[in-house]
Tab-separated table of C-alpha atoms and ligand atoms in Angstrom:
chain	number	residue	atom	x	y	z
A	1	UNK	CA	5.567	-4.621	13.164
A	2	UNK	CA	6.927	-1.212	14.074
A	3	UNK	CA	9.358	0.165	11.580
A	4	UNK	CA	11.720	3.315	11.596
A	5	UNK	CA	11.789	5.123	8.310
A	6	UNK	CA	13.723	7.711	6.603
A	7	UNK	CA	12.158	8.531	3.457
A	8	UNK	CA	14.211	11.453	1.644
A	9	UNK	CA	18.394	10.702	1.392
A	10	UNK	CA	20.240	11.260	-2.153
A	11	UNK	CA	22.382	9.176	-4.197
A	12	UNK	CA	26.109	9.548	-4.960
A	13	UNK	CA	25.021	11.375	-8.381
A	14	UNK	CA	22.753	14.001	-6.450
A	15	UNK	CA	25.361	17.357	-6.405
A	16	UNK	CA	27.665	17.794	-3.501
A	17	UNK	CA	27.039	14.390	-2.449
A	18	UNK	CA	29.320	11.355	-0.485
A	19	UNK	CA	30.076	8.932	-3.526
A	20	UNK	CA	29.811	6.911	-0.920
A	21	UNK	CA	26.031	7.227	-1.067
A	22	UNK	CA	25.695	3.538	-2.060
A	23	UNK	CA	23.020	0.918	-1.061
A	24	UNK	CA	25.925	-1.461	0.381
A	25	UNK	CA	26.965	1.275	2.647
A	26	UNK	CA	23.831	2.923	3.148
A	27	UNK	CA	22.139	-0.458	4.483
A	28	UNK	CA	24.530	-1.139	7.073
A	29	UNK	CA	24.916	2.213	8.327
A	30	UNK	CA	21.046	2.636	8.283
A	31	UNK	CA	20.819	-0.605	11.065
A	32	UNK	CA	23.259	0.854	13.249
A	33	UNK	CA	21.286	3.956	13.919
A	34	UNK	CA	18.153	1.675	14.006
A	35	UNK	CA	16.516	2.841	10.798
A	36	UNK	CA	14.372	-0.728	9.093
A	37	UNK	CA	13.072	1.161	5.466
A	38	UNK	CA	15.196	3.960	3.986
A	39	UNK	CA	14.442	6.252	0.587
A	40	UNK	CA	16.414	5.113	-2.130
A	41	UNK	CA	16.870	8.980	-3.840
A	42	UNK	CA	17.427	10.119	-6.604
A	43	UNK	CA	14.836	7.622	-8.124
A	44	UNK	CA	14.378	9.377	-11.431
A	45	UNK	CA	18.158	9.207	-12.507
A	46	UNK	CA	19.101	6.246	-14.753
A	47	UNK	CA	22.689	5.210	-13.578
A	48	UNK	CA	21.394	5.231	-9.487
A	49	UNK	CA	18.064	3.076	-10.858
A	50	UNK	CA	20.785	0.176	-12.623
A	51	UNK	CA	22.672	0.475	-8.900
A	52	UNK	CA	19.891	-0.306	-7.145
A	53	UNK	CA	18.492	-2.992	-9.481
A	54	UNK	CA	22.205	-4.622	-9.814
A	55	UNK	CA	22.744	-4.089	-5.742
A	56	UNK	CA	19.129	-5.432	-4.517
A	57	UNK	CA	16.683	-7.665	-4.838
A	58	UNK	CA	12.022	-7.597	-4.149
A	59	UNK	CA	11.656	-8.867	-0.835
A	60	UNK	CA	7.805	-7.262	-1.339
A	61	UNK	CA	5.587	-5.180	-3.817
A	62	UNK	CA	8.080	-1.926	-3.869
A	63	UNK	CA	10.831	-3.134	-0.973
A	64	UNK	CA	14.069	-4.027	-1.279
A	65	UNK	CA	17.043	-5.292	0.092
A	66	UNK	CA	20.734	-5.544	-0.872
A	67	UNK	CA	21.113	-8.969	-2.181
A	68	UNK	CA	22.254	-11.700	-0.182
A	69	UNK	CA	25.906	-12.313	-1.909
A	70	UNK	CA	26.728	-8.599	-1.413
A	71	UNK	CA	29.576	-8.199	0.980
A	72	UNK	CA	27.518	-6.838	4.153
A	73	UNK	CA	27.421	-9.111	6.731
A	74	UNK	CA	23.774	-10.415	7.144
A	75	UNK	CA	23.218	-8.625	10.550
A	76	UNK	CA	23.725	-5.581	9.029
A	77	UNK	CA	21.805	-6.043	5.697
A	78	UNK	CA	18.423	-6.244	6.976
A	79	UNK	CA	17.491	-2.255	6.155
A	80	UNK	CA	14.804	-2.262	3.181
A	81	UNK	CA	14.713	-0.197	0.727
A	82	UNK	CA	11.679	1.788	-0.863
A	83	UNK	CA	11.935	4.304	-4.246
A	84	UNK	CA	11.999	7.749	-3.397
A	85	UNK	CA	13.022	10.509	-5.863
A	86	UNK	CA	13.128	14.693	-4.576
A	87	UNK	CA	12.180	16.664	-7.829
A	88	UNK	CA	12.876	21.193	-8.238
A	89	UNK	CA	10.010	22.569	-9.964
A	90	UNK	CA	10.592	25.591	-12.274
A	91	UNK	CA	9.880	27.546	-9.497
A	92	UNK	CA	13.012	26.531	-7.659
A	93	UNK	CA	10.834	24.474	-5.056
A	94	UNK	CA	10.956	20.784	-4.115
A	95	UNK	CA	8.602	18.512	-4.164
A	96	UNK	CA	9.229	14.693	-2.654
A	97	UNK	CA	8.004	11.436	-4.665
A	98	UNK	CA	7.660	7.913	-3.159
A	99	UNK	CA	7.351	5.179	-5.700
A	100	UNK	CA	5.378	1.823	-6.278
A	101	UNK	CA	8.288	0.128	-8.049
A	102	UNK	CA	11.334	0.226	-9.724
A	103	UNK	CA	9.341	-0.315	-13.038
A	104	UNK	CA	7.537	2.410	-12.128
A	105	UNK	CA	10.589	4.581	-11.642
A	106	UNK	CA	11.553	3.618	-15.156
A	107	UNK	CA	8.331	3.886	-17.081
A	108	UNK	CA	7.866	7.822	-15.285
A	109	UNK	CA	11.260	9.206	-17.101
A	110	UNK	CA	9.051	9.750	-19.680
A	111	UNK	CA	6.796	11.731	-18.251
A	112	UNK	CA	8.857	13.978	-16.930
A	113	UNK	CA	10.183	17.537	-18.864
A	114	UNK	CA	13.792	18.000	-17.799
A	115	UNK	CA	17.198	16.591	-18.104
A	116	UNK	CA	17.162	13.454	-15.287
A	117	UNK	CA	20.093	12.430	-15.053
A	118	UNK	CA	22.348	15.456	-14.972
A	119	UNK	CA	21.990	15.541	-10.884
A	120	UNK	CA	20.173	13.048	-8.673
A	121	UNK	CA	17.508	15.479	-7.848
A	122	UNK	CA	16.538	16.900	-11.464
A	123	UNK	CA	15.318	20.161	-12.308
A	124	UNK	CA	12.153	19.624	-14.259
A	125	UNK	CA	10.503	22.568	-16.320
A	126	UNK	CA	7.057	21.992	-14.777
A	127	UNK	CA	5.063	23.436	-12.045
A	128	UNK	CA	4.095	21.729	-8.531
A	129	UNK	CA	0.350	20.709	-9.876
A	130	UNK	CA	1.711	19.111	-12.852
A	131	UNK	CA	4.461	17.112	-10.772
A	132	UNK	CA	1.463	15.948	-8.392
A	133	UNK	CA	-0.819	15.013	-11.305
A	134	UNK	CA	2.210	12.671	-13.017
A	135	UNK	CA	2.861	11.026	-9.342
A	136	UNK	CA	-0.762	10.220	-8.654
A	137	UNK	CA	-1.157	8.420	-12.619
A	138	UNK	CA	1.631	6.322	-11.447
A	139	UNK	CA	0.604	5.308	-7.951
A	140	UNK	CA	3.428	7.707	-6.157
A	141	UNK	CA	2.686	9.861	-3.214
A	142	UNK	CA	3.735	13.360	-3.139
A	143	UNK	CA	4.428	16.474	-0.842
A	144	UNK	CA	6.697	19.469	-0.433
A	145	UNK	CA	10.168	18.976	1.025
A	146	UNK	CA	11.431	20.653	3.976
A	147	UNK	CA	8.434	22.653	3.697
A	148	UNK	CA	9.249	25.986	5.064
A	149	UNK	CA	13.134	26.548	3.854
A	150	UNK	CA	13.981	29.697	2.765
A	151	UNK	CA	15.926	28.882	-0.526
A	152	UNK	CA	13.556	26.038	-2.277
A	153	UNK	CA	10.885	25.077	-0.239
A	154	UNK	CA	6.923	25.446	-1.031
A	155	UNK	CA	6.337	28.243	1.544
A	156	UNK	CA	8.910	30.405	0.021
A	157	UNK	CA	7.573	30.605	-2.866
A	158	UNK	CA	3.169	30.000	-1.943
A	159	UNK	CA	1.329	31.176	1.308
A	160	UNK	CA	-1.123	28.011	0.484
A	161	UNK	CA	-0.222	24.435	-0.311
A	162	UNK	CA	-2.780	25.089	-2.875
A	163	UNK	CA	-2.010	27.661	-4.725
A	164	UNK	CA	1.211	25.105	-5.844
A	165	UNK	CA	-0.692	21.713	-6.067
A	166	UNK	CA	-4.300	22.957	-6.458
A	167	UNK	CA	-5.295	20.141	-4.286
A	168	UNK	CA	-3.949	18.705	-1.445
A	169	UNK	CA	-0.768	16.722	-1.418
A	170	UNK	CA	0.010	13.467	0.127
A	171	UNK	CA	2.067	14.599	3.208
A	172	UNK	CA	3.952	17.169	4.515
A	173	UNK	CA	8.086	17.265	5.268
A	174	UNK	CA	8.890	19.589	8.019
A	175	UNK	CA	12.321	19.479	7.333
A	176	UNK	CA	15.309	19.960	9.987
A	177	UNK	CA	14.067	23.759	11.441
A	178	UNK	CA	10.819	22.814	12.160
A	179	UNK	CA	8.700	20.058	14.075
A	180	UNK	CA	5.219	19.662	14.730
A	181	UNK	CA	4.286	22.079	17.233
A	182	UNK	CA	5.307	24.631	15.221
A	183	UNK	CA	3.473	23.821	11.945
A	184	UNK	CA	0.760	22.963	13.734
A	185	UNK	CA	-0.218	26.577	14.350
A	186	UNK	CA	-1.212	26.806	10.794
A	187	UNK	CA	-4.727	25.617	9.796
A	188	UNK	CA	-4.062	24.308	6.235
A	189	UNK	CA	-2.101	21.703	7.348
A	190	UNK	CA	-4.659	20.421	9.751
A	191	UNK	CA	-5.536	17.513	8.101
A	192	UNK	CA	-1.922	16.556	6.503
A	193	UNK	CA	0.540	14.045	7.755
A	194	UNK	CA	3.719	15.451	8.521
A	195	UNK	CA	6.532	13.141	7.593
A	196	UNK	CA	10.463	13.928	9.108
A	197	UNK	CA	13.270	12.559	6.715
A	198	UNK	CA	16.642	12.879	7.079
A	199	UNK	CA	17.270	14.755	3.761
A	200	UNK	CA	20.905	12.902	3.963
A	201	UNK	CA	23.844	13.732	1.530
A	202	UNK	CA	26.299	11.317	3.905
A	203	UNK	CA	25.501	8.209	5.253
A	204	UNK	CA	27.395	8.775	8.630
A	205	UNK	CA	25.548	8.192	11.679
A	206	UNK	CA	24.872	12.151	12.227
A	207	UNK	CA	23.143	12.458	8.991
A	208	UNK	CA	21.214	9.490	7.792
A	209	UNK	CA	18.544	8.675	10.335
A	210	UNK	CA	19.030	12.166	11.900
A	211	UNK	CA	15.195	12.394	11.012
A	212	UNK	CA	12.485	9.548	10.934
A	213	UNK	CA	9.541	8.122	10.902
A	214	UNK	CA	7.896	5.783	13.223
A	215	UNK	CA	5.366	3.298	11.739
A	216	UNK	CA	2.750	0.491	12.207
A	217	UNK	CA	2.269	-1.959	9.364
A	218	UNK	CA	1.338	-5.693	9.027
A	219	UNK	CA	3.982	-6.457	6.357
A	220	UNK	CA	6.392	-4.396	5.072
A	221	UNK	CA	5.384	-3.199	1.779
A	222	UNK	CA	4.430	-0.008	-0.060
A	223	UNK	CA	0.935	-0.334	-0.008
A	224	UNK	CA	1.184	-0.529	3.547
A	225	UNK	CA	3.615	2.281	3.672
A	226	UNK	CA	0.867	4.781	1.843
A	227	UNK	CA	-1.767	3.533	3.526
A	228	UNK	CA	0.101	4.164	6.714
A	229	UNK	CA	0.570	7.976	5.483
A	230	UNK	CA	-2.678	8.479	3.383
A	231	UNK	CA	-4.975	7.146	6.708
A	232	UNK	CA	-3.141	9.357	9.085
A	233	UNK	CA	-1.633	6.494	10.739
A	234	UNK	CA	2.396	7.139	11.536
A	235	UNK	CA	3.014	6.801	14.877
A	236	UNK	CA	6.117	9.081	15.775
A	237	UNK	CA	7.820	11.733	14.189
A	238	UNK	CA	11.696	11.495	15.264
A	239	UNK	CA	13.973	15.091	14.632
A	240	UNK	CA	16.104	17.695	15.606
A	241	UNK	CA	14.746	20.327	18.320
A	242	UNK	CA	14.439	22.741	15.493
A	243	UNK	CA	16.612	25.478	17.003
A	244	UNK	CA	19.098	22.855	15.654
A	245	UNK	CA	18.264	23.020	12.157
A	246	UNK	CA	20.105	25.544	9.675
A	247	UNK	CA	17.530	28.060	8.978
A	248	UNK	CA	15.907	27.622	12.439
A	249	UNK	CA	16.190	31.920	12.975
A	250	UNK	CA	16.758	34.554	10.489
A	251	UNK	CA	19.869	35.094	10.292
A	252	UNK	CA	22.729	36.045	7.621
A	253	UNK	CA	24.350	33.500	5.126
A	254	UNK	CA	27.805	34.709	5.268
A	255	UNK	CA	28.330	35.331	8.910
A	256	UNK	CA	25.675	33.880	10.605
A	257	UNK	CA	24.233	36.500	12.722
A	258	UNK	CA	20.938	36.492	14.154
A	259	UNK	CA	18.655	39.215	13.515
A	260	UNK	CA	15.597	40.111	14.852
A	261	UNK	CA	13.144	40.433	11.459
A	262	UNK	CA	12.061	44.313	11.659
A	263	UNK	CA	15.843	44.831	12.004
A	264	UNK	CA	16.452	42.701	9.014
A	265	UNK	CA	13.283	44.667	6.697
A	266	UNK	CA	15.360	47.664	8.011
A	267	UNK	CA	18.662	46.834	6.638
A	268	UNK	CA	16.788	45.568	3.627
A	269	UNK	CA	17.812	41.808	4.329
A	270	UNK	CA	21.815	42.892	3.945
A	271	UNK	CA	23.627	42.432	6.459
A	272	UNK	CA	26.643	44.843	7.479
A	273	UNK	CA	28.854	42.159	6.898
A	274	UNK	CA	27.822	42.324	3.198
A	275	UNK	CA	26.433	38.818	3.098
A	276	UNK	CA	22.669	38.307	2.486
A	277	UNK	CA	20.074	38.032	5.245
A	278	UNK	CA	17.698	35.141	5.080
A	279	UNK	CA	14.134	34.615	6.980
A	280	UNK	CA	14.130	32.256	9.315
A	281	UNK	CA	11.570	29.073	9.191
A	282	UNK	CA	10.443	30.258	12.923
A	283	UNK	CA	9.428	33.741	11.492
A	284	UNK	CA	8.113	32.379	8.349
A	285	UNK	CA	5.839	30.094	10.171
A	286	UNK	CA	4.742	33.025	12.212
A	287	UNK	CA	3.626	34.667	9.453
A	288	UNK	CA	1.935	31.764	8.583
A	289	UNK	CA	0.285	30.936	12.112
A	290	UNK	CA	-3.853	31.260	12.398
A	291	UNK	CA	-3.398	30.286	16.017
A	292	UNK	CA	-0.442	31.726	18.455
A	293	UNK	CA	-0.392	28.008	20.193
A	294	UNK	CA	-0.360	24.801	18.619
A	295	UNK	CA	-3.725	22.979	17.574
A	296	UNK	CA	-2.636	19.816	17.303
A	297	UNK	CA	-5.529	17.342	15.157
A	298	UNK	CA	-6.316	14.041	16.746
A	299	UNK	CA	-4.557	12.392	14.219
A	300	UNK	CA	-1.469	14.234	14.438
A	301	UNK	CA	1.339	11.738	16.192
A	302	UNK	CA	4.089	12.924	19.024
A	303	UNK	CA	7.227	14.685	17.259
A	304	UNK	CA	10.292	13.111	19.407
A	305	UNK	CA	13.160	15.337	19.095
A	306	UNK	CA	16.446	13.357	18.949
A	307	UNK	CA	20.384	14.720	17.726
A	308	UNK	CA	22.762	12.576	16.030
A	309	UNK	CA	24.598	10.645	19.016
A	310	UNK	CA	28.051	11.646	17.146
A	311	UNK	CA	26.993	15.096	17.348
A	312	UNK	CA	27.152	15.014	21.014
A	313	UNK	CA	30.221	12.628	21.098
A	314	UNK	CA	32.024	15.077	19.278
A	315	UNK	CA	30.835	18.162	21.147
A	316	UNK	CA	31.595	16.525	24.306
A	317	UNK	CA	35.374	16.018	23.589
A	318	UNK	CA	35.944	18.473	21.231
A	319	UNK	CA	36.697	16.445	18.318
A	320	UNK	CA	35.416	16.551	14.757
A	321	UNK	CA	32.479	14.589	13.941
A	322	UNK	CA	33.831	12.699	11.219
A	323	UNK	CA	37.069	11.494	12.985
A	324	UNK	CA	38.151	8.164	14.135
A	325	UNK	CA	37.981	9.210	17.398
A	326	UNK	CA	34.336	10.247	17.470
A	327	UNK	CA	33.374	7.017	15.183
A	328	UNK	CA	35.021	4.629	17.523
A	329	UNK	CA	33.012	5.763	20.478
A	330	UNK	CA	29.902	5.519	18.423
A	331	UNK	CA	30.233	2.649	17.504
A	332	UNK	CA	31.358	0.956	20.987
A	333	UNK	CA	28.342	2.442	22.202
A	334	UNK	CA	25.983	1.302	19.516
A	335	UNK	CA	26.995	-2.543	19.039
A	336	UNK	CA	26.863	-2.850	22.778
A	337	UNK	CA	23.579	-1.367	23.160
A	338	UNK	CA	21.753	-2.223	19.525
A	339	UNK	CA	21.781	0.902	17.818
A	340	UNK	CA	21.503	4.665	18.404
A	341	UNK	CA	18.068	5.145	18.759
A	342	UNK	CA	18.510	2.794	21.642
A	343	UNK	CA	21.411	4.571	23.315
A	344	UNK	CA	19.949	7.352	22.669
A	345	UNK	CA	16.238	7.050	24.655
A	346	UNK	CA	15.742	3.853	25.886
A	347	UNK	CA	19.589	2.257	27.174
A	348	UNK	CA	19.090	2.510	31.202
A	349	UNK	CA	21.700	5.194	32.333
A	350	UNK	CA	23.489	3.278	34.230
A	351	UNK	CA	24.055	1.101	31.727
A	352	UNK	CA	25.769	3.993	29.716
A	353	UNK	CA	27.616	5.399	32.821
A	354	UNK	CA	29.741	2.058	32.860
A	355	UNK	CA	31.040	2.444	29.280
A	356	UNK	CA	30.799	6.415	28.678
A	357	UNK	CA	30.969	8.189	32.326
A	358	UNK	CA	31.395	11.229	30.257
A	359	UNK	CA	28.575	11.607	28.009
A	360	UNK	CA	25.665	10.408	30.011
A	361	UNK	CA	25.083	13.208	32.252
A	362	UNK	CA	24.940	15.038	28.214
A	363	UNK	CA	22.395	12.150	27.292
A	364	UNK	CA	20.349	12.224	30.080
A	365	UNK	CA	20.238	16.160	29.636
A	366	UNK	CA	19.285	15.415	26.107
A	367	UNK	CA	16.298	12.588	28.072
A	368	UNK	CA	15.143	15.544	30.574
A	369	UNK	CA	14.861	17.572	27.788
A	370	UNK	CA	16.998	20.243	29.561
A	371	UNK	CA	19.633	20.887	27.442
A	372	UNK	CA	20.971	24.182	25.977
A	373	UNK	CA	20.985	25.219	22.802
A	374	UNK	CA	21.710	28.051	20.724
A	375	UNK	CA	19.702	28.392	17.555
A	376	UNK	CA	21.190	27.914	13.428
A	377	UNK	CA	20.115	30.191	11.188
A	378	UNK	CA	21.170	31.398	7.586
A	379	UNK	CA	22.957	27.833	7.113
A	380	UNK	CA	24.703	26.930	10.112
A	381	UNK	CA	23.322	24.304	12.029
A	382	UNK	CA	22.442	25.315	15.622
A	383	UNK	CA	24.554	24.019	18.410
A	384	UNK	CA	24.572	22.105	21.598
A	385	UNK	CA	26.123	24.290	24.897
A	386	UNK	CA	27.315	22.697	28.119
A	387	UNK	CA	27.143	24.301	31.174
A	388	UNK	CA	30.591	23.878	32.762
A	389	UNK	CA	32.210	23.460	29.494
A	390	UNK	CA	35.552	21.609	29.963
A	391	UNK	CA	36.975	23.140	26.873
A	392	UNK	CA	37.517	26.430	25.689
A	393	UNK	CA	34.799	27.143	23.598
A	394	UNK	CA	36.076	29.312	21.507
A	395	UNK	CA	38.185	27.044	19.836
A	396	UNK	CA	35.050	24.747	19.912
A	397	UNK	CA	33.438	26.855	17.590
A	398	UNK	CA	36.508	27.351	15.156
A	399	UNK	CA	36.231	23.431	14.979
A	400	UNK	CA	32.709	22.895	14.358
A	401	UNK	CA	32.547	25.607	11.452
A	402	UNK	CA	34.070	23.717	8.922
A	403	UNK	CA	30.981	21.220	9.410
A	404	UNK	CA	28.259	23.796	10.145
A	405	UNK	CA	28.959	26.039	7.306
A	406	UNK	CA	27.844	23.590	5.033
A	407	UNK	CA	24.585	22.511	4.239
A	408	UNK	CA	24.494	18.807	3.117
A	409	UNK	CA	20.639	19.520	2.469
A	410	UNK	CA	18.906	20.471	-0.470
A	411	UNK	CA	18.897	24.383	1.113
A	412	UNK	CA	22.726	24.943	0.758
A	413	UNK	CA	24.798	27.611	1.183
A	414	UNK	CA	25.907	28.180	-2.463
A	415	UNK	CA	29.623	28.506	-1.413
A	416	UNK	CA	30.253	25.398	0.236
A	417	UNK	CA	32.166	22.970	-1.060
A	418	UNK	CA	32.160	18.863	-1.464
A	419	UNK	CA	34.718	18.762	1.193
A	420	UNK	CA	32.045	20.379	3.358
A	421	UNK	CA	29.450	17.047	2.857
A	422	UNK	CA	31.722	14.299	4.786
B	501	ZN	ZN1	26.723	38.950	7.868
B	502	ZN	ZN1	15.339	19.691	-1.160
């Protein structure tokens, strides 16, 4: 069977996170975007392991589901479950686990130097090797998150997988600003599976699912899941054009302005604003780069980009993402149609012209891959631009800064706020 996964959310008792990060709402909300295995999070921290364990049940070695006399309604309650935990090294970067079992998840607390269950993702007081070595005794499979971020990410910090892990990890997560062809210009990740995970804080329909991966397996299971990542063998990355993503260009933190980099080194990395420039994930992989085009390894999978169908919803009539406005339209368009990953590529246009006239000439933009958009960068996601814009789009902008100033991924801004995660 093909499954979609998204292996990398957080739990309600990660920081700046939706207490509604549950598994009875995360299930549901995981079908209707078309998601079949999501990352439980947080899989280190004791209150989110007796949530899971009182909310699911084994439906296979390391799977779950929500149990069958939870409230969901059955046709929603299908999404499985596997344990996934992110961990920050002393070194401020982060490093994501996937897990065997819940008994596993218990039995590695102990291995672990750090306080666990102050924040979903814990801060341990050991290095990247010595996070690697404890995963592999327990069965886990491990790589760096959102590999290229500027604030905690593996390449901020190393210019070689190696130097962190001394061997090579498990996978690779290419997090929001980057995809494929990009990474793929450097030669130490030739032989690496890239995996694209949402890195959810929310479990609204533009963040879970926003990234994914496509796989292949006979049952679903997590030896099957591992062997699907250790043997090379996912099938489709699914994820945001990475001019999309938050640190897509370098760009300041305070005001968002793009800078070229030798401007930046000029000014030191302050901006005139007074706010703090930060290297973009395009630059740093530039500096990475041993080829100036893509060498992409036989092995390597296609990276489909997709956006969160609310995003465009709410871009296209100028309302904000979370409102009932936008959600009702979503989710018109995804009962009728399945779920979001089929409206999104694979509903026939005309099908979509007879309920939304409005948005499909935006989704078959998004199809003929001919849609604009302007870059993020220093925190702010980047953004979708219409030609023709109906609206003013100035007062576009005003509206969508209140949800792009945040950053409801591990890389945040450190002045958001909670209110900023929803
Ligand atoms: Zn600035
Ligand atoms: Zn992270």
């Amino acid at each position: 069977m093909i499954i979609n996964a998204d292996l990398h959310i957080h739990g309600r008792y990660s920081l700046a996170t939706s207490k509604n990060m549950t598994p009875n709402v995360i299930a549901p909300q995981a079908r209707l975007k078309g998601l079949d295995l999501v990352g439980t999070g947080d899989a280190l921290h004791l209150k989110w392991l007796k949530i899971i364990e009182e909310s699911t049940e084994k439906t296979d070695e390391g799977i779950y589901s929500l149990k069958k006399d939870s409230q969901v309604t059955s046709e929603n309650s299908g999404c499985r479950f596997i344990l996934t935990v992110e961990v920050e090294d002393i070194k401020r970067v982060h490093h994501l686990l996937i897990l065997p079992s819940l008994d596993v998840a218990y039995g590695m607390r102990e291995d672990f130097k750090g306080n666990l269950d102050s924040d979903g993702r814990p801060k341990v007081h050991m290095n990247g090797a010595e996070i690697m070595d404890i995963a592999h005794e327990h069965g886990c499979l491990a790589g760096p998150s959102h590999a290229f971020t500027p604030w905690t990410s593996i390449y901020k910090e190393y210019d070689s997988l190696w130097d962190c892990y001394d061997k090579k990890p498990d996978f690779l997560e290419l997090g929001l600003s980057a995809d494929s062809d990009m990474a793929d210009h450097i030669e130490e990740l030739q032989d690496i599976p890239f995996l694209s995970n949402s890195d959810a804080h929310s479990p609204w329909p533009h963040r879970l699912g926003r990234e994914f991966n496509e796989m292949k397996v006979n049952e679903l299971n997590f030896q099957n899941i591992k062997d699907s990542i250790l043997k090379k063998k996912i099938n489709a990355n699914y994820g945001f054009d990475p001019r999309l993503g938050k640190y897509h260009k370098t760009a300041c933190t305070r005001c968002y302005k793009i800078f070229d980099i030798e401007d930046a080194i000029k000014q030191k990395m302050k901006c005139p604003c007074g706010g703090t420039i930060k290297k973009g994930v395009d630059y740093r992989i530039y500096e990475l780069s041993t080829w100036d085009e893509p060498h992409h390894p036989p092995h390597r999978p296609p990276y489909v980009h997709i956006l969160p169908l609310a995003d465009i919803i709410s871009r296209r009539y100028n309302k904000g993402v979370t409102t009932v406005f936008v959600q009702k339209i979503w989710e018109e368009l995804v009962h009728k149609f399945g779920n979001e990953i089929s409206v999104l590529i694979y509903t026939p246009l005309k099908e979509l012209e007879k309920v939304e006239p409005k948005l499909t000439p935006i989704i078959k933009a998004f199809r003929d891959k001919t849609l604009q958009i302007e870059s993020g960068g220093g925190g702010r996601y980047g953004e979708i631009l219409f030609e023709n814009d109906p609206h003013d789009n100035s007062a576009d902008k005003s509206a969508d800064n209140s949800n792009n100033k945040s950053a409801d991924n591990s890389d945040r801004n450190p002045d958001s706020t909670l209110d900023d995660y929803f």
